[in-house]
Steps between C-alpha positions, in 0.01 A plus 500: 500500500237424262526272200235562210431432151623785276384602170845639400349831412672729770798697416690376817433127405608571149827679594587227763463230235686689235787550754473125577542408118776748455686363799471153386600552150804695625642228714393203286664407164306569182249219431497386858274734654120371521356791672145575379446863389175690554338340203595164619358546820179641372448150318180323571695197652672738774384628827703774674510597859638826666611517872454830672535667825260773487559667171858371469576223249710247664511223256309282234488143359295331244379167400489388127285186423689265286245210516195438709700334768842709456575865587811710453610743765585817321620861594599461866648823616544694821557875505883536541473712823259237664715170449560289781169585653316173439308657210621244247394216725150652566450528112625159442277326773201729363558375138538142599158517674366676187634228282361219709136687523511527128533105470880490395678201609855603392685831502844565335724792424799591327758748663867585449785236575749750600566691830271788452210264523632295799266666748206408276605150458545470871141625579359261250691206644368598845163466362538159350598569149767262362693520181357357195537473133373778271118495469257660258680685210836551695804328367817422699703797577796506723405843630163370610387286798168323485302416784164334603298366765177324554205699649 
């Protein structure tokens, strides 16, 4: 598996992300879905990585700078037919390293608080994330869990 910066220009990545946003909006109550769409991911403060095995897109993740010290983890997703293979773990470890290399001292994320997101919350907890108060422009929401860790 290789993890590389991606320009979000390929049709496969676009479709993968459109499916991601559609899925999250389908399982999350209106107003509680915070997934970035393609325009949001193409913002100058966001860097996006794709994980591939040969030509197969396995997953993705992004980092969105909030301040010079604080970055947000966004758009973590693994291909549905490749879950439970350690892809998300490898992506997360890679993104933590990229955040450190870029000079950030804190990384935070928002994910759902209900059962659909339990595997994601468990993954983040295994990698040192702890629950925290809303950060950045987020407001408290019972459908959201906010997590953070120092780098």
